[in-house]
Amino acid sequence: MSAYRSDLGLKVTDATGNGVEVDVATGLLNGTVRLSVLWTQEIYLHPDDAERVAQSLLRAAEHGRHIAEASKPEPDQTTSPSD
């Protein structure tokens, strides 16, 4: 099962006008970041759109770190330090 949350604010399409889109999403279970190019295997971006994709990836990475940190098991508090 996968559960990803896409960056809904990212609206980037191919510079050639063929309708290809980019999707950046964060895995809600483990914090992984997914970069998808929809409808093809490559995309050509205008420089401003490339920067927007990069910013979206940075936001997803930060969100993913928070998810991964929250899913780490708590340290075992039952053991006492040895003297």
PDB file of C-alpha atoms in Angstrom:
ATOM      1  CA  MET A   1       0.000   0.000   0.000  1.00  0.00           C
ATOM      2  CA  SER A   2       1.268   3.459  -0.784  1.00  0.00           C
ATOM      3  CA  ALA A   3       0.038   6.789   0.472  1.00  0.00           C
ATOM      4  CA  TYR A   4       1.557   9.870  -1.095  1.00  0.00           C
ATOM      5  CA  ARG A   5       0.622  13.516  -0.771  1.00  0.00           C
ATOM      6  CA  SER A   6       1.303  15.574  -3.882  1.00  0.00           C
ATOM      7  CA  ASP A   7       2.384  19.202  -3.813  1.00  0.00           C
ATOM      8  CA  LEU A   8      -0.913  20.645  -5.011  1.00  0.00           C
ATOM      9  CA  GLY A   9       0.668  24.058  -5.511  1.00  0.00           C
ATOM     10  CA  LEU A  10       3.039  22.725  -8.162  1.00  0.00           C
ATOM     11  CA  LYS A  11       1.572  23.291 -11.616  1.00  0.00           C
ATOM     12  CA  VAL A  12       4.424  22.675 -14.063  1.00  0.00           C
ATOM     13  CA  THR A  13       4.011  21.409 -17.622  1.00  0.00           C
ATOM     14  CA  ASP A  14       6.408  20.724 -20.472  1.00  0.00           C
ATOM     15  CA  ALA A  15       7.879  23.779 -22.212  1.00  0.00           C
ATOM     16  CA  THR A  16       6.997  22.310 -25.613  1.00  0.00           C
ATOM     17  CA  GLY A  17       3.285  22.450 -24.802  1.00  0.00           C
ATOM     18  CA  ASN A  18       2.570  18.725 -25.121  1.00  0.00           C
ATOM     19  CA  GLY A  19       0.790  18.480 -21.747  1.00  0.00           C
ATOM     20  CA  VAL A  20       3.464  16.529 -19.850  1.00  0.00           C
ATOM     21  CA  GLU A  21       3.349  17.321 -16.121  1.00  0.00           C
ATOM     22  CA  VAL A  22       5.631  17.022 -13.107  1.00  0.00           C
ATOM     23  CA  ASP A  23       4.402  15.692  -9.768  1.00  0.00           C
ATOM     24  CA  VAL A  24       6.308  15.861  -6.477  1.00  0.00           C
ATOM     25  CA  ALA A  25       4.820  13.878  -3.595  1.00  0.00           C
ATOM     26  CA  THR A  26       5.786  12.858  -0.067  1.00  0.00           C
ATOM     27  CA  GLY A  27       5.226   9.317   1.216  1.00  0.00           C
ATOM     28  CA  LEU A  28       3.045   9.606   4.285  1.00  0.00           C
ATOM     29  CA  LEU A  29       4.136   6.244   5.704  1.00  0.00           C
ATOM     30  CA  ASN A  30       7.926   6.615   5.561  1.00  0.00           C
ATOM     31  CA  GLY A  31       8.714  10.118   4.287  1.00  0.00           C
ATOM     32  CA  THR A  32      10.156   9.147   0.903  1.00  0.00           C
ATOM     33  CA  VAL A  33       9.898  11.732  -1.859  1.00  0.00           C
ATOM     34  CA  ARG A  34       8.499  10.751  -5.262  1.00  0.00           C
ATOM     35  CA  LEU A  35       9.237  12.749  -8.405  1.00  0.00           C
ATOM     36  CA  SER A  36       6.982  11.734 -11.289  1.00  0.00           C
ATOM     37  CA  VAL A  37       6.922  12.865 -14.891  1.00  0.00           C
ATOM     38  CA  LEU A  38       3.377  12.141 -15.997  1.00  0.00           C
ATOM     39  CA  TRP A  39       2.432  10.963 -19.488  1.00  0.00           C
ATOM     40  CA  THR A  40       6.027  10.479 -20.759  1.00  0.00           C
ATOM     41  CA  GLN A  41       9.592   9.639 -19.777  1.00  0.00           C
ATOM     42  CA  GLU A  42      11.065  13.127 -20.093  1.00  0.00           C
ATOM     43  CA  ILE A  43      10.104  16.752 -19.717  1.00  0.00           C
ATOM     44  CA  TYR A  44      11.584  20.031 -20.897  1.00  0.00           C
ATOM     45  CA  LEU A  45      11.267  22.879 -18.404  1.00  0.00           C
ATOM     46  CA  HIS A  46      11.648  26.622 -18.659  1.00  0.00           C
ATOM     47  CA  PRO A  47      14.209  27.846 -16.100  1.00  0.00           C
ATOM     48  CA  ASP A  48      11.527  29.340 -13.816  1.00  0.00           C
ATOM     49  CA  ASP A  49       9.590  26.065 -13.830  1.00  0.00           C
ATOM     50  CA  ALA A  50      12.755  24.079 -13.102  1.00  0.00           C
ATOM     51  CA  GLU A  51      13.297  26.291 -10.074  1.00  0.00           C
ATOM     52  CA  ARG A  52       9.706  25.728  -8.923  1.00  0.00           C
ATOM     53  CA  VAL A  53      10.217  21.944  -9.183  1.00  0.00           C
ATOM     54  CA  ALA A  54      13.438  22.244  -7.165  1.00  0.00           C
ATOM     55  CA  GLN A  55      11.648  24.264  -4.472  1.00  0.00           C
ATOM     56  CA  SER A  56       8.862  21.693  -4.370  1.00  0.00           C
ATOM     57  CA  LEU A  57      11.419  18.903  -3.930  1.00  0.00           C
ATOM     58  CA  LEU A  58      13.012  20.816  -1.047  1.00  0.00           C
ATOM     59  CA  ARG A  59       9.610  21.219   0.641  1.00  0.00           C
ATOM     60  CA  ALA A  60       8.897  17.504   0.151  1.00  0.00           C
ATOM     61  CA  ALA A  61      12.307  16.569   1.561  1.00  0.00           C
ATOM     62  CA  GLU A  62      11.666  18.621   4.692  1.00  0.00           C
ATOM     63  CA  HIS A  63       8.202  17.111   5.097  1.00  0.00           C
ATOM     64  CA  GLY A  64       9.666  13.641   4.560  1.00  0.00           C
ATOM     65  CA  ARG A  65      12.282  14.207   7.256  1.00  0.00           C
ATOM     66  CA  HIS A  66       9.539  15.104   9.736  1.00  0.00           C
ATOM     67  CA  ILE A  67       7.568  11.968   8.845  1.00  0.00           C
ATOM     68  CA  ALA A  68      10.639   9.730   9.077  1.00  0.00           C
ATOM     69  CA  GLU A  69      11.646  11.242  12.412  1.00  0.00           C
ATOM     70  CA  ALA A  70       8.150  10.787  13.821  1.00  0.00           C
ATOM     71  CA  SER A  71       8.073   7.136  12.764  1.00  0.00           C
ATOM     72  CA  LYS A  72      11.361   6.229  14.482  1.00  0.00           C
ATOM     73  CA  PRO A  73      10.857   3.945  17.475  1.00  0.00           C
ATOM     74  CA  GLU A  74      11.363   5.519  20.862  1.00  0.00           C
ATOM     75  CA  PRO A  75      14.583   4.509  22.663  1.00  0.00           C
ATOM     76  CA  ASP A  76      14.143   1.732  25.200  1.00  0.00           C
ATOM     77  CA  GLN A  77      13.876   3.463  28.583  1.00  0.00           C
ATOM     78  CA  THR A  78      13.708   0.210  30.574  1.00  0.00           C
ATOM     79  CA  THR A  79      17.445  -0.446  30.648  1.00  0.00           C
ATOM     80  CA  SER A  80      19.588   1.362  33.184  1.00  0.00           C
ATOM     81  CA  PRO A  81      23.116   2.534  32.386  1.00  0.00           C
ATOM     82  CA  SER A  82      25.874   0.321  33.759  1.00  0.00           C
ATOM     83  CA  ASP A  83      28.344   1.817  36.239  1.00  0.00           C
TER      84      ASP A  83
END
